[in-house]
mmCIF file of C-alpha atoms in Angstrom:
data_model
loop_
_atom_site.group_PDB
_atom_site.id
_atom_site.type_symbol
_atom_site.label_atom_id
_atom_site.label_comp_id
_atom_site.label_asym_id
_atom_site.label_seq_id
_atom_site.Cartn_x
_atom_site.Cartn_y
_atom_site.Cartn_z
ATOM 1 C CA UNK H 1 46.877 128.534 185.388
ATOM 2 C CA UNK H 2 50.220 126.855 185.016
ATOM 3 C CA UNK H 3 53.622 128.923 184.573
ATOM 4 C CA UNK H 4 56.822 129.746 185.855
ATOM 5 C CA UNK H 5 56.522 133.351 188.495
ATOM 6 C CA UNK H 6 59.069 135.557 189.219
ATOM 7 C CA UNK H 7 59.291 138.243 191.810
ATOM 8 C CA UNK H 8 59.278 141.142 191.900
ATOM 9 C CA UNK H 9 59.580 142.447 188.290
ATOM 10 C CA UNK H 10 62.041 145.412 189.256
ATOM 11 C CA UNK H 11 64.045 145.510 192.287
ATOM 12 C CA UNK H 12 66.437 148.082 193.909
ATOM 13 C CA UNK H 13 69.047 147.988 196.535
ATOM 14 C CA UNK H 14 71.841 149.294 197.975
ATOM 15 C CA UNK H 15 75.512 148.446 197.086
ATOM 16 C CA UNK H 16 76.571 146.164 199.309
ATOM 17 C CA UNK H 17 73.172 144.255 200.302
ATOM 18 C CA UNK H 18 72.252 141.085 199.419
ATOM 19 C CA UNK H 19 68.812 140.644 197.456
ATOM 20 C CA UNK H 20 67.242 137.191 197.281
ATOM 21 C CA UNK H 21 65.331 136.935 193.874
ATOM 22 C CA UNK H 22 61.744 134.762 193.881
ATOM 23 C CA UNK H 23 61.149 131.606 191.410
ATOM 24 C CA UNK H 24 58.376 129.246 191.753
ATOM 25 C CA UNK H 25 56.809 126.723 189.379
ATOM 26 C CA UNK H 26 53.185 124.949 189.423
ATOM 27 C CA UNK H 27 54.736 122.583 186.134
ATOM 28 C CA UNK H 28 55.884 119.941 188.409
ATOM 29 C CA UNK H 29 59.458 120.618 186.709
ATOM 30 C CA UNK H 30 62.224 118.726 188.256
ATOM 31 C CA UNK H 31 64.914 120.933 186.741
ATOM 32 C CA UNK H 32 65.101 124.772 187.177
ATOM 33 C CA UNK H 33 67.474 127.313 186.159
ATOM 34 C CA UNK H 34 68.823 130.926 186.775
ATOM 35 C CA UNK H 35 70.348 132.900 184.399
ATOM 36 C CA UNK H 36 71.887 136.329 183.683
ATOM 37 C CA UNK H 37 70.852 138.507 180.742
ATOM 38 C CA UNK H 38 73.033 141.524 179.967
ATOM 39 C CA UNK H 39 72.896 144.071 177.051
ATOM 40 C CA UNK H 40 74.542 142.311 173.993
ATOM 41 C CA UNK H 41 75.135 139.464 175.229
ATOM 42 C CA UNK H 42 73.371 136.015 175.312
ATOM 43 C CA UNK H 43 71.832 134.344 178.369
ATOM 44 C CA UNK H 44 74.803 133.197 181.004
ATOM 45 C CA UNK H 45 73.991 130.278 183.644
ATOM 46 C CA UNK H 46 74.357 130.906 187.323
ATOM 47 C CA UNK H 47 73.079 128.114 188.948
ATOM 48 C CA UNK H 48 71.097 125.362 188.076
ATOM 49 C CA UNK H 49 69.236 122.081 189.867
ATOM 50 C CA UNK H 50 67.962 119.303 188.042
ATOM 51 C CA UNK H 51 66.288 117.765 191.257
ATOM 52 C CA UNK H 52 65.082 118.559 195.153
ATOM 53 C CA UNK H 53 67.966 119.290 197.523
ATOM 54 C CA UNK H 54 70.623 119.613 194.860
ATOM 55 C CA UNK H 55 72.095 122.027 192.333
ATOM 56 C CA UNK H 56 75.399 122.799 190.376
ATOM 57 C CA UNK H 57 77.071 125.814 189.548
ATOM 58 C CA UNK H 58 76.862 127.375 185.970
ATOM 59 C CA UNK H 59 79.711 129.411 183.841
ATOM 60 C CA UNK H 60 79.223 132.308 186.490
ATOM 61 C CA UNK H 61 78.106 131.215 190.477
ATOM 62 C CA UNK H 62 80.728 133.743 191.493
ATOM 63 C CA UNK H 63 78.746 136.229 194.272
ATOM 64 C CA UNK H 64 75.526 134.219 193.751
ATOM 65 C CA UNK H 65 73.989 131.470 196.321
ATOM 66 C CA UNK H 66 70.796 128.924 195.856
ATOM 67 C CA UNK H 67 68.872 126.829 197.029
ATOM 68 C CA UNK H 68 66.124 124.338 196.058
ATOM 69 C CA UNK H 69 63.899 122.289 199.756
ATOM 70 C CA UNK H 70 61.080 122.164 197.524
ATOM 71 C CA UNK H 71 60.475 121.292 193.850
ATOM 72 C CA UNK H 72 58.788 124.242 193.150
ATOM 73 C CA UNK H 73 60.732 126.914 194.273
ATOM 74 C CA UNK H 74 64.171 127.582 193.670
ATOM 75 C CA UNK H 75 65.386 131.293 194.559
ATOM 76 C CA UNK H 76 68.560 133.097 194.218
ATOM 77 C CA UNK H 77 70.392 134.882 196.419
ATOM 78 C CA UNK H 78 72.660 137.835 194.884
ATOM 79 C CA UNK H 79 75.658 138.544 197.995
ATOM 80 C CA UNK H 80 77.501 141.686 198.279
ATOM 81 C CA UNK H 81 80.457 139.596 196.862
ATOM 82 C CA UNK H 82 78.952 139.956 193.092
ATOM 83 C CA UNK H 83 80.996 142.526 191.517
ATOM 84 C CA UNK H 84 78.576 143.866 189.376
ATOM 85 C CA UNK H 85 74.878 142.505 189.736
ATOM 86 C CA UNK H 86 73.337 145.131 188.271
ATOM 87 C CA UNK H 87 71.084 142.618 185.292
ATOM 88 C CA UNK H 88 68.063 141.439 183.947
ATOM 89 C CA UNK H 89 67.677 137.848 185.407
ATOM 90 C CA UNK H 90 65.481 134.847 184.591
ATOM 91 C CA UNK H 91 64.315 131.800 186.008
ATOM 92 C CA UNK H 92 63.820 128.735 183.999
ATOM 93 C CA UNK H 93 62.265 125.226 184.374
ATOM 94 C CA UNK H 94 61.759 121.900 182.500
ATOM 95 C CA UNK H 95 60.255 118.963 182.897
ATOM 96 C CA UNK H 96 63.931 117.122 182.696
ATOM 97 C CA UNK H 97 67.613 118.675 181.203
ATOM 98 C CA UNK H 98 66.626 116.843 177.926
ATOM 99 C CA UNK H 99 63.303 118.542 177.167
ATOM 100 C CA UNK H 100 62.817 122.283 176.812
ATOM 101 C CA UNK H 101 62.997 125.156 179.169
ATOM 102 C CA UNK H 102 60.150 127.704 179.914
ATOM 103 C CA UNK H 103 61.164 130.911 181.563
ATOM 104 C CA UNK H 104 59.705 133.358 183.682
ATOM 105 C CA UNK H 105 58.883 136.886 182.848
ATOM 106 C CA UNK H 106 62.501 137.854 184.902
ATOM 107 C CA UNK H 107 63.324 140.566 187.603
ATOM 108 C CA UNK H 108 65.466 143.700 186.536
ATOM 109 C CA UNK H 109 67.646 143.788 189.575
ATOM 110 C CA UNK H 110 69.555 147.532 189.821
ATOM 111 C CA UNK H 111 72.148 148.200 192.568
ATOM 112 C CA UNK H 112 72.671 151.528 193.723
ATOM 113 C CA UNK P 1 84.975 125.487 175.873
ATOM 114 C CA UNK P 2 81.459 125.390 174.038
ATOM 115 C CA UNK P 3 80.355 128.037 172.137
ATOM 116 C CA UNK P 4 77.791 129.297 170.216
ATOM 117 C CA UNK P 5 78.384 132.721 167.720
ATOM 118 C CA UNK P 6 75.120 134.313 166.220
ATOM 119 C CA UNK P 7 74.913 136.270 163.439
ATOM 120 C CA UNK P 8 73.629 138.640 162.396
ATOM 121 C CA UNK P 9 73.247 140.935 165.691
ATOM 122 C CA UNK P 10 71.214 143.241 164.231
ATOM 123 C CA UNK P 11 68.584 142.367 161.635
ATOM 124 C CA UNK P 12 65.917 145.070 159.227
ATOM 125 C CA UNK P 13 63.440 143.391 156.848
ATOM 126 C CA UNK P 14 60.635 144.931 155.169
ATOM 127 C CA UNK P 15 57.084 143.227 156.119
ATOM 128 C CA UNK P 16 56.967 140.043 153.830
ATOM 129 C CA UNK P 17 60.224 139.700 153.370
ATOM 130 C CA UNK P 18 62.113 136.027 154.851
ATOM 131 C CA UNK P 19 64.616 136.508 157.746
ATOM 132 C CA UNK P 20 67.296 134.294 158.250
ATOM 133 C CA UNK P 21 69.275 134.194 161.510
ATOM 134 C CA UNK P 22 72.275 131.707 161.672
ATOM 135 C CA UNK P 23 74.099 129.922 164.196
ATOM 136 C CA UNK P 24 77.459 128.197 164.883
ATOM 137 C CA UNK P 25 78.766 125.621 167.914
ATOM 138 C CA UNK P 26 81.705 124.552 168.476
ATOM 139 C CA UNK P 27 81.186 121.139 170.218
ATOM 140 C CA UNK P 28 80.415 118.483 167.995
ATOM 141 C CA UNK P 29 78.754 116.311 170.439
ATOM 142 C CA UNK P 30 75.619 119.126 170.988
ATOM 143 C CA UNK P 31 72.323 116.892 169.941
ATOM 144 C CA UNK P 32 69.411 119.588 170.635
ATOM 145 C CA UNK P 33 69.482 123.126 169.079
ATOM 146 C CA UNK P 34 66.307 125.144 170.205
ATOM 147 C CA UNK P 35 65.572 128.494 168.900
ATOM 148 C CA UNK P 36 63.839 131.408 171.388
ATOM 149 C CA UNK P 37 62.120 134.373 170.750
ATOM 150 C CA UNK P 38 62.035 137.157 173.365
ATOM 151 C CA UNK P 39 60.011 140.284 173.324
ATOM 152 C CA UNK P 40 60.808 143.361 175.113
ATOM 153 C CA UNK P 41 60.917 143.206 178.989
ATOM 154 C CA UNK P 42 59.843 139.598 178.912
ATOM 155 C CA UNK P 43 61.101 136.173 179.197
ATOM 156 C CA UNK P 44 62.376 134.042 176.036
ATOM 157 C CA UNK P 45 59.997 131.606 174.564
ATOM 158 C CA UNK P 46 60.645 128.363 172.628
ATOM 159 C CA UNK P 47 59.328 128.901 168.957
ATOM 160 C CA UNK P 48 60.845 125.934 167.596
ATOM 161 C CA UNK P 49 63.738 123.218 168.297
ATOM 162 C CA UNK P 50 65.516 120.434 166.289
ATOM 163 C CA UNK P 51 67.318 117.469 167.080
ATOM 164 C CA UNK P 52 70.231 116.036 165.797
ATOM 165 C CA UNK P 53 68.672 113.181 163.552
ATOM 166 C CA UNK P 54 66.777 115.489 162.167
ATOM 167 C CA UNK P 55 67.658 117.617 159.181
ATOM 168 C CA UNK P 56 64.943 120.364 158.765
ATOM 169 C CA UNK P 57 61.717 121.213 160.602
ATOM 170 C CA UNK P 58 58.985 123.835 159.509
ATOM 171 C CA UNK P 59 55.988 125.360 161.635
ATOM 172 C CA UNK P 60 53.990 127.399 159.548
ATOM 173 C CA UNK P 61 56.020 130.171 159.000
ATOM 174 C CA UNK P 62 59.228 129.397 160.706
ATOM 175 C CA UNK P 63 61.717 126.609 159.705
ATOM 176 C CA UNK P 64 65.426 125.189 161.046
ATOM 177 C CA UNK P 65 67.967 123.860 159.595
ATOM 178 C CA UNK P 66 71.070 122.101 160.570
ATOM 179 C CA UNK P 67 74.021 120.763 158.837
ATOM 180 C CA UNK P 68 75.761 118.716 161.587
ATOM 181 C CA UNK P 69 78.926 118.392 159.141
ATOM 182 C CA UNK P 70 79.537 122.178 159.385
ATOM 183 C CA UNK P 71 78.278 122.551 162.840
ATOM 184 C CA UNK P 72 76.013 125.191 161.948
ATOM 185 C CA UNK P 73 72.349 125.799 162.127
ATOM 186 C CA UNK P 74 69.627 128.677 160.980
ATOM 187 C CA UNK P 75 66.377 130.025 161.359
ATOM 188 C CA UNK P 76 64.349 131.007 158.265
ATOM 189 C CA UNK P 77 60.961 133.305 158.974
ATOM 190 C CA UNK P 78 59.018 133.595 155.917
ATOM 191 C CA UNK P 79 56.632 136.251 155.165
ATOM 192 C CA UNK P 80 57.659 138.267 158.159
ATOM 193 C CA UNK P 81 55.281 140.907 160.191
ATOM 194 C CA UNK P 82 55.618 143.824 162.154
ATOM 195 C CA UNK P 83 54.787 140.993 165.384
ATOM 196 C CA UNK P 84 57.733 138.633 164.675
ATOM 197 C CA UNK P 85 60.134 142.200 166.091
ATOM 198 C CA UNK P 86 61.987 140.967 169.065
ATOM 199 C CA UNK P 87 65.365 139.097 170.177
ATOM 200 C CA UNK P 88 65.935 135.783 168.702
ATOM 201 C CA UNK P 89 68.434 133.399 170.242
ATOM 202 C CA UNK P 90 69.704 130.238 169.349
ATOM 203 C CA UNK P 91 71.038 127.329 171.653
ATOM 204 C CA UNK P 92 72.989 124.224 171.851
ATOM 205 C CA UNK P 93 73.533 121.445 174.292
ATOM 206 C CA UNK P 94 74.265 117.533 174.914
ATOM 207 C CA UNK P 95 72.255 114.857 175.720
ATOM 208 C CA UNK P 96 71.830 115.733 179.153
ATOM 209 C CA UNK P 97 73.761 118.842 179.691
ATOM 210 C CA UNK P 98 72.881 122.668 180.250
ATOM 211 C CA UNK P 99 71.924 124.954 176.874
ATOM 212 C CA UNK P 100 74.540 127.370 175.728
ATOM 213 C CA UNK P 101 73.182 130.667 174.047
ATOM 214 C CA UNK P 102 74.173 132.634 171.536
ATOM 215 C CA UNK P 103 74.238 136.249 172.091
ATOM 216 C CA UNK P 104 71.382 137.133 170.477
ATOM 217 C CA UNK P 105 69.718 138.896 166.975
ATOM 218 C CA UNK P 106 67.514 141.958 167.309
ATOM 219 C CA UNK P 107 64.906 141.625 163.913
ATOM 220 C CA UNK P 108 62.845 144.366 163.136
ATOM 221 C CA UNK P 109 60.061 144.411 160.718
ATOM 222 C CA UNK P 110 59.476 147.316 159.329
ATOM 223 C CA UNK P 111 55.906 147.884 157.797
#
């Protein structure tokens, strides 16, 4: 069954704590992406890697780290330096930046 | 920078009725335009996209337009139902380059 995972669907932590955030694809994607989704406003790209061993920052990297040693898997690491990472975030692949992107179901990450 | 506004944010149709969600971007050089549909507590999914060189394309019940002149493009849903509720958002980009979403339209179909 092919698709794009993410884990875990709801995730807590403390202020202060990083969280690293799961994505992994079976599609053979080269490309994957990581967004933000807050209320009222549209999807904003953190991060985003169109091959193995390389990535670029999106409109807001700012307290967020990746990276991406294997095709399928490219997680995200939310650092204490985010100011407010309290969100609803999704993962995103396709099969090149040309062609269209499937997400994942996302992880609602809440910071105490 | 590039930008996409959506309107309308909010959206109520009676069942049957046609919906029409519009978009506009602000860099002239965007070439692919796809449209997503996400339902609550879940991940957007494509539901249709259009190119450039393309005017208009329908799928059954949904159809784009774009008018690269004004820089604008819509989504029409025809004889809605209570199971096209969710978030719609549009989306432009380049040839090669990253999408850039509008902020959204919440439809609901009311039976």
């Amino acid at each position: 069954d092919g698709g794009i995972t993410q884990s875990p669907k709801y995730l807590f932590r403390k202020e202060g704590q990083n969280v690293t955030l799961s994505c992994e694809q079976n599609l053979n994607h080269d490309a994957m992406y990581w967004y933000r989704q807050d209320p009222g406003q549209g999807l904003r790209l953190i991060y985003y890697s169109q091959i193995v061993n390389d990535f670029q920052k999106g409109d807001i990297a700012e307290g967020y780290s990746v990276s991406r040693e294997k095709k399928e898997s490219f997680p995200l690491t939310v650092t204490s330096a985010q100011k407010n990472p309290t969100a609803f975030y999704l993962c995103a692949s396709s099969i090149d930046p040309r062609r269209e992107q499937f997400f994942g179901p996302g992880t609602r990450l809440t910071v105490l | 920078g590039e930008n996409v506004e959506q309107h309308p944010s909010t959206l109520s149709v009676q069942e049957g009725d046609s919906a029409v969600i519009k978009c506009t971007y602000s860099d002239s050089a965007s070439n692919y335009f796809p449209w997503y549909k996400q339902e609550l507590g879940k991940g957007p999914q494509l539901i249709i996209d259009i190119r450039s060189n393309v005017g208009e394309k329908k799928d059954q019940r949904i159809a784009v337009t774009l008018n690269k002149t004004a820089k604008h493009f819509s989504l029409h849903i025809t004889e809605t139902q209570p199971e096209d509720s969710a978030v719609y958002f549009c989306a432009a980009s380049r040839h090669t380059d990253k999408l850039i979403f509008g902020t959204g339209t919440r439809l609901q179909v009311f039976p």
